[in-house]
mmCIF file of C-alpha atoms in Angstrom:
data_model
loop_
_atom_site.group_PDB
_atom_site.id
_atom_site.type_symbol
_atom_site.label_atom_id
_atom_site.label_comp_id
_atom_site.label_asym_id
_atom_site.label_seq_id
_atom_site.Cartn_x
_atom_site.Cartn_y
_atom_site.Cartn_z
ATOM 1 C CA UNK A 1 14.545 8.669 -6.141
ATOM 2 C CA UNK A 2 11.442 6.629 -5.619
ATOM 3 C CA UNK A 3 9.135 5.697 -8.474
ATOM 4 C CA UNK A 4 6.056 3.632 -9.177
ATOM 5 C CA UNK A 5 5.061 1.896 -12.390
ATOM 6 C CA UNK A 6 1.613 0.722 -13.350
ATOM 7 C CA UNK A 7 2.307 -1.054 -16.644
ATOM 8 C CA UNK A 8 -1.309 -1.294 -17.800
ATOM 9 C CA UNK A 9 -3.318 1.772 -18.772
ATOM 10 C CA UNK A 10 -6.487 -0.306 -18.770
ATOM 11 C CA UNK A 11 -7.604 -3.681 -17.482
ATOM 12 C CA UNK A 12 -10.812 -5.326 -18.661
ATOM 13 C CA UNK A 13 -12.410 -8.082 -16.589
ATOM 14 C CA UNK A 14 -15.741 -9.831 -16.799
ATOM 15 C CA UNK A 15 -17.997 -9.511 -13.769
ATOM 16 C CA UNK A 16 -17.458 -12.361 -11.351
ATOM 17 C CA UNK A 17 -13.932 -13.097 -12.543
ATOM 18 C CA UNK A 18 -10.828 -12.439 -10.477
ATOM 19 C CA UNK A 19 -8.979 -9.201 -11.171
ATOM 20 C CA UNK A 20 -5.374 -8.081 -10.838
ATOM 21 C CA UNK A 21 -4.036 -4.566 -11.233
ATOM 22 C CA UNK A 22 -0.262 -4.505 -11.397
ATOM 23 C CA UNK A 23 2.162 -2.216 -9.607
ATOM 24 C CA UNK A 24 5.942 -2.261 -9.321
ATOM 25 C CA UNK A 25 8.067 0.164 -7.391
ATOM 26 C CA UNK A 26 11.602 1.383 -7.067
ATOM 27 C CA UNK A 27 12.906 2.793 -3.804
ATOM 28 C CA UNK A 28 16.158 2.632 -1.915
ATOM 29 C CA UNK A 29 15.066 1.451 1.495
ATOM 30 C CA UNK A 30 11.938 0.030 3.053
ATOM 31 C CA UNK A 31 8.850 1.152 1.185
ATOM 32 C CA UNK A 32 5.398 1.973 2.422
ATOM 33 C CA UNK A 33 2.935 1.037 -0.328
ATOM 34 C CA UNK A 34 -0.625 2.185 -0.944
ATOM 35 C CA UNK A 35 -3.570 1.665 -3.253
ATOM 36 C CA UNK A 36 -6.175 4.351 -3.872
ATOM 37 C CA UNK A 37 -9.289 4.343 -6.041
ATOM 38 C CA UNK A 38 -10.734 7.339 -7.865
ATOM 39 C CA UNK A 39 -14.280 7.417 -9.196
ATOM 40 C CA UNK A 40 -15.189 9.958 -11.911
ATOM 41 C CA UNK A 41 -15.001 13.564 -10.674
ATOM 42 C CA UNK A 42 -14.252 12.401 -7.151
ATOM 43 C CA UNK A 43 -11.286 12.473 -4.841
ATOM 44 C CA UNK A 44 -9.079 9.555 -3.953
ATOM 45 C CA UNK A 45 -10.355 6.924 -1.598
ATOM 46 C CA UNK A 46 -7.911 4.845 0.395
ATOM 47 C CA UNK A 47 -8.101 1.088 -0.248
ATOM 48 C CA UNK A 48 -5.188 -0.435 1.623
ATOM 49 C CA UNK A 49 -1.575 -0.040 2.613
ATOM 50 C CA UNK A 50 1.499 -2.076 3.431
ATOM 51 C CA UNK A 51 3.744 -0.734 6.154
ATOM 52 C CA UNK A 52 5.285 -3.826 7.703
ATOM 53 C CA UNK A 53 4.357 -7.356 8.732
ATOM 54 C CA UNK A 54 2.242 -9.796 6.741
ATOM 55 C CA UNK A 55 2.892 -9.527 3.018
ATOM 56 C CA UNK A 56 -0.790 -10.048 2.195
ATOM 57 C CA UNK A 57 -2.778 -6.956 3.028
ATOM 58 C CA UNK A 58 -6.561 -6.876 3.083
ATOM 59 C CA UNK A 59 -8.400 -3.649 2.428
ATOM 60 C CA UNK A 60 -11.732 -2.060 1.654
ATOM 61 C CA UNK A 61 -14.436 -3.469 -0.665
ATOM 62 C CA UNK A 62 -12.907 -6.965 -0.722
ATOM 63 C CA UNK A 63 -9.598 -5.866 -2.252
ATOM 64 C CA UNK A 64 -6.239 -7.234 -1.190
ATOM 65 C CA UNK A 65 -2.643 -6.760 -2.266
ATOM 66 C CA UNK A 66 0.510 -8.785 -1.881
ATOM 67 C CA UNK A 67 3.862 -7.200 -1.149
ATOM 68 C CA UNK A 68 6.627 -9.083 -2.972
ATOM 69 C CA UNK A 69 10.007 -7.722 -2.032
ATOM 70 C CA UNK A 70 12.041 -9.835 -4.449
ATOM 71 C CA UNK A 71 9.917 -8.727 -7.401
ATOM 72 C CA UNK A 72 9.395 -5.203 -6.014
ATOM 73 C CA UNK A 73 5.698 -5.555 -6.702
ATOM 74 C CA UNK A 74 2.460 -4.724 -4.922
ATOM 75 C CA UNK A 75 -0.319 -6.024 -7.171
ATOM 76 C CA UNK A 76 -3.934 -5.307 -6.286
ATOM 77 C CA UNK A 77 -6.324 -8.253 -6.416
ATOM 78 C CA UNK A 78 -9.932 -9.195 -5.874
ATOM 79 C CA UNK A 79 -11.359 -12.740 -6.175
ATOM 80 C CA UNK A 80 -14.634 -11.743 -7.841
ATOM 81 C CA UNK A 81 -15.068 -8.445 -9.681
ATOM 82 C CA UNK A 82 -18.163 -6.271 -9.495
ATOM 83 C CA UNK A 83 -19.336 -3.767 -12.107
ATOM 84 C CA UNK A 84 -19.157 -1.130 -9.364
ATOM 85 C CA UNK A 85 -15.395 -1.757 -9.095
ATOM 86 C CA UNK A 86 -14.948 0.062 -12.418
ATOM 87 C CA UNK A 87 -12.778 3.083 -11.616
ATOM 88 C CA UNK A 88 -9.256 4.493 -11.818
ATOM 89 C CA UNK A 89 -6.769 2.820 -9.469
ATOM 90 C CA UNK A 90 -3.531 4.370 -8.263
ATOM 91 C CA UNK A 91 -0.588 2.695 -6.627
ATOM 92 C CA UNK A 92 1.645 4.909 -4.464
ATOM 93 C CA UNK A 93 4.881 4.551 -2.552
ATOM 94 C CA UNK A 94 6.416 6.396 0.368
ATOM 95 C CA UNK A 95 9.964 5.845 1.495
ATOM 96 C CA UNK A 96 9.917 4.633 5.080
ATOM 97 C CA UNK A 97 10.332 7.570 7.410
ATOM 98 C CA UNK A 98 10.065 10.023 4.571
ATOM 99 C CA UNK A 99 8.661 13.421 5.340
ATOM 100 C CA UNK A 100 7.491 14.347 1.892
ATOM 101 C CA UNK A 101 4.491 13.188 -0.053
ATOM 102 C CA UNK A 102 3.467 10.024 -1.769
ATOM 103 C CA UNK A 103 4.760 9.152 -5.226
ATOM 104 C CA UNK A 104 1.919 7.924 -7.404
ATOM 105 C CA UNK A 105 1.788 5.753 -10.483
ATOM 106 C CA UNK A 106 -0.060 7.001 -13.552
ATOM 107 C CA UNK A 107 -3.121 4.989 -12.743
ATOM 108 C CA UNK A 108 -4.912 2.009 -14.280
ATOM 109 C CA UNK A 109 -8.461 2.162 -15.580
ATOM 110 C CA UNK A 110 -10.305 -0.930 -14.407
ATOM 111 C CA UNK A 111 -13.357 -1.798 -16.485
ATOM 112 C CA UNK A 112 -15.647 -4.557 -15.285
ATOM 113 C CA UNK A 113 -17.944 -5.833 -18.009
ATOM 114 C CA UNK A 114 -21.372 -7.205 -17.061
ATOM 115 C CA UNK B 1 -16.087 14.308 11.705
ATOM 116 C CA UNK B 2 -16.267 15.841 8.273
ATOM 117 C CA UNK B 3 -13.700 14.778 5.737
ATOM 118 C CA UNK B 4 -11.141 16.964 4.065
ATOM 119 C CA UNK B 5 -13.030 19.869 2.516
ATOM 120 C CA UNK B 6 -11.816 21.601 -0.582
ATOM 121 C CA UNK B 7 -13.397 24.617 -2.228
ATOM 122 C CA UNK B 8 -14.295 25.566 -4.726
ATOM 123 C CA UNK B 9 -14.898 22.251 -6.477
ATOM 124 C CA UNK B 10 -14.593 23.894 -9.857
ATOM 125 C CA UNK B 11 -12.760 27.110 -10.676
ATOM 126 C CA UNK B 12 -12.490 28.875 -14.013
ATOM 127 C CA UNK B 13 -9.905 31.587 -14.475
ATOM 128 C CA UNK B 14 -8.748 33.607 -17.448
ATOM 129 C CA UNK B 15 -5.078 33.634 -18.296
ATOM 130 C CA UNK B 16 -3.234 36.097 -16.070
ATOM 131 C CA UNK B 17 -5.704 35.951 -13.186
ATOM 132 C CA UNK B 18 -5.023 34.542 -9.756
ATOM 133 C CA UNK B 19 -6.433 31.255 -8.469
ATOM 134 C CA UNK B 20 -6.894 30.577 -4.759
ATOM 135 C CA UNK B 21 -7.673 27.034 -3.707
ATOM 136 C CA UNK B 22 -8.740 26.261 -0.156
ATOM 137 C CA UNK B 23 -8.346 23.139 1.910
ATOM 138 C CA UNK B 24 -9.824 22.573 5.355
ATOM 139 C CA UNK B 25 -8.199 19.514 6.923
ATOM 140 C CA UNK B 26 -10.015 16.994 9.025
ATOM 141 C CA UNK B 27 -10.435 17.932 12.669
ATOM 142 C CA UNK B 28 -7.273 17.236 14.614
ATOM 143 C CA UNK B 29 -5.077 17.004 11.517
ATOM 144 C CA UNK B 30 -2.101 19.340 11.469
ATOM 145 C CA UNK B 31 -0.383 18.002 8.341
ATOM 146 C CA UNK B 32 -1.533 19.115 4.888
ATOM 147 C CA UNK B 33 -0.327 17.957 1.479
ATOM 148 C CA UNK B 34 -1.138 19.395 -1.935
ATOM 149 C CA UNK B 35 -1.022 17.306 -5.116
ATOM 150 C CA UNK B 36 -1.688 18.154 -8.759
ATOM 151 C CA UNK B 37 -3.254 15.763 -11.241
ATOM 152 C CA UNK B 38 -2.789 16.616 -14.887
ATOM 153 C CA UNK B 39 -5.104 14.973 -17.441
ATOM 154 C CA UNK B 40 -4.313 11.282 -17.938
ATOM 155 C CA UNK B 41 -1.581 11.374 -15.322
ATOM 156 C CA UNK B 42 -1.152 10.368 -11.732
ATOM 157 C CA UNK B 43 -0.948 12.749 -8.847
ATOM 158 C CA UNK B 44 2.244 14.706 -8.363
ATOM 159 C CA UNK B 45 3.284 15.881 -4.927
ATOM 160 C CA UNK B 46 3.593 19.640 -4.646
ATOM 161 C CA UNK B 47 4.007 20.735 -1.046
ATOM 162 C CA UNK B 48 3.776 19.538 2.538
ATOM 163 C CA UNK B 49 2.792 21.941 5.304
ATOM 164 C CA UNK B 50 2.241 21.863 9.002
ATOM 165 C CA UNK B 51 0.627 24.698 10.900
ATOM 166 C CA UNK B 52 2.414 27.919 9.891
ATOM 167 C CA UNK B 53 5.350 26.003 8.397
ATOM 168 C CA UNK B 54 6.304 24.713 4.969
ATOM 169 C CA UNK B 55 8.026 21.376 5.522
ATOM 170 C CA UNK B 56 8.737 20.320 1.948
ATOM 171 C CA UNK B 57 7.998 22.306 -1.209
ATOM 172 C CA UNK B 58 10.181 20.275 -3.547
ATOM 173 C CA UNK B 59 7.268 19.635 -5.904
ATOM 174 C CA UNK B 60 6.167 23.232 -6.246
ATOM 175 C CA UNK B 61 6.981 25.204 -9.397
ATOM 176 C CA UNK B 62 9.490 27.893 -8.533
ATOM 177 C CA UNK B 63 7.402 30.760 -9.810
ATOM 178 C CA UNK B 64 3.759 31.822 -9.449
ATOM 179 C CA UNK B 65 2.849 29.071 -6.957
ATOM 180 C CA UNK B 66 2.709 29.492 -3.197
ATOM 181 C CA UNK B 67 1.075 27.720 -0.296
ATOM 182 C CA UNK B 68 0.305 28.518 3.300
ATOM 183 C CA UNK B 69 -1.321 26.868 6.281
ATOM 184 C CA UNK B 70 -1.987 29.565 8.875
ATOM 185 C CA UNK B 71 -2.578 28.994 12.545
ATOM 186 C CA UNK B 72 -6.261 29.658 12.021
ATOM 187 C CA UNK B 73 -8.196 28.833 8.897
ATOM 188 C CA UNK B 74 -7.722 26.638 5.871
ATOM 189 C CA UNK B 75 -4.620 25.928 3.872
ATOM 190 C CA UNK B 76 -4.412 28.013 0.707
ATOM 191 C CA UNK B 77 -2.733 27.135 -2.570
ATOM 192 C CA UNK B 78 -2.276 30.284 -4.614
ATOM 193 C CA UNK B 79 -1.439 30.392 -8.291
ATOM 194 C CA UNK B 80 -0.638 33.827 -9.670
ATOM 195 C CA UNK B 81 -0.906 34.801 -13.331
ATOM 196 C CA UNK B 82 -2.398 31.463 -14.338
ATOM 197 C CA UNK B 83 -1.584 29.901 -17.704
ATOM 198 C CA UNK B 84 -3.384 27.193 -19.659
ATOM 199 C CA UNK B 85 -0.888 24.607 -18.457
ATOM 200 C CA UNK B 86 -2.072 25.158 -14.884
ATOM 201 C CA UNK B 87 -5.405 23.532 -15.778
ATOM 202 C CA UNK B 88 -5.565 20.438 -13.620
ATOM 203 C CA UNK B 89 -7.216 18.878 -10.608
ATOM 204 C CA UNK B 90 -5.609 19.958 -7.349
ATOM 205 C CA UNK B 91 -6.028 17.622 -4.403
ATOM 206 C CA UNK B 92 -5.400 18.289 -0.770
ATOM 207 C CA UNK B 93 -4.755 15.588 1.806
ATOM 208 C CA UNK B 94 -4.560 15.904 5.555
ATOM 209 C CA UNK B 95 -3.117 13.696 8.227
ATOM 210 C CA UNK B 96 -2.624 13.605 11.995
ATOM 211 C CA UNK B 97 0.791 11.972 11.726
ATOM 212 C CA UNK B 98 2.274 12.144 8.254
ATOM 213 C CA UNK B 99 1.707 10.847 4.730
ATOM 214 C CA UNK B 100 1.075 7.284 5.878
ATOM 215 C CA UNK B 101 -2.313 8.280 7.248
ATOM 216 C CA UNK B 102 -3.418 10.809 4.662
ATOM 217 C CA UNK B 103 -7.058 11.411 3.749
ATOM 218 C CA UNK B 104 -7.827 13.130 0.477
ATOM 219 C CA UNK B 105 -10.347 15.802 -0.378
ATOM 220 C CA UNK B 106 -12.481 15.721 -3.493
ATOM 221 C CA UNK B 107 -10.247 18.130 -5.319
ATOM 222 C CA UNK B 108 -10.560 21.472 -7.066
ATOM 223 C CA UNK B 109 -10.707 21.355 -10.826
ATOM 224 C CA UNK B 110 -9.050 24.452 -12.231
ATOM 225 C CA UNK B 111 -9.708 25.417 -15.817
ATOM 226 C CA UNK B 112 -7.761 28.266 -17.358
ATOM 227 C CA UNK B 113 -9.380 29.792 -20.415
#
């Protein structure tokens, strides 16, 4: 069975500093990995995904993530945080070729302090 | 091209009533996924449908829950005889190809009183 872990319930970062939101996964096979962001009372917005190819994936709003197969991680990063980045972030995994839905982590609250 | 449309956005039901949640996929999308988000938790996959077919319902509770995606019209998630534990946000996603290209709606927040 596939699973996703987001070890931090909350991450606090000062505006302008770099941010990292951690994600590790467990699948048997080649994973497809995703990051979504959820603002209060809103749906999920797609940020980026890793399917194959370059391990460093660039996405929306200046976010990027690095696929690390040996550490089974897919941490979300941004060089300089904005207050508007404050939201709930979800990591998700899909087993390559799988027909069913995404498996999501529990989410990490990112709080950017002015 | 409008996004994935879910309605209603908020739904209040008394225990024992039925809840019907609607999802209109994006134009050209024939794959629909339903997810449930309980408070303080991530989204849990419920069911995957293509037009007129249920492809995977491994995440659906065995009783009271059903889903359909008819040839014409929106996908419907139906919850019969709702209980307080059904209170959650229900999200629909649609895709032209499969879960790798899924776009999410804004969700329906169900409150059972």
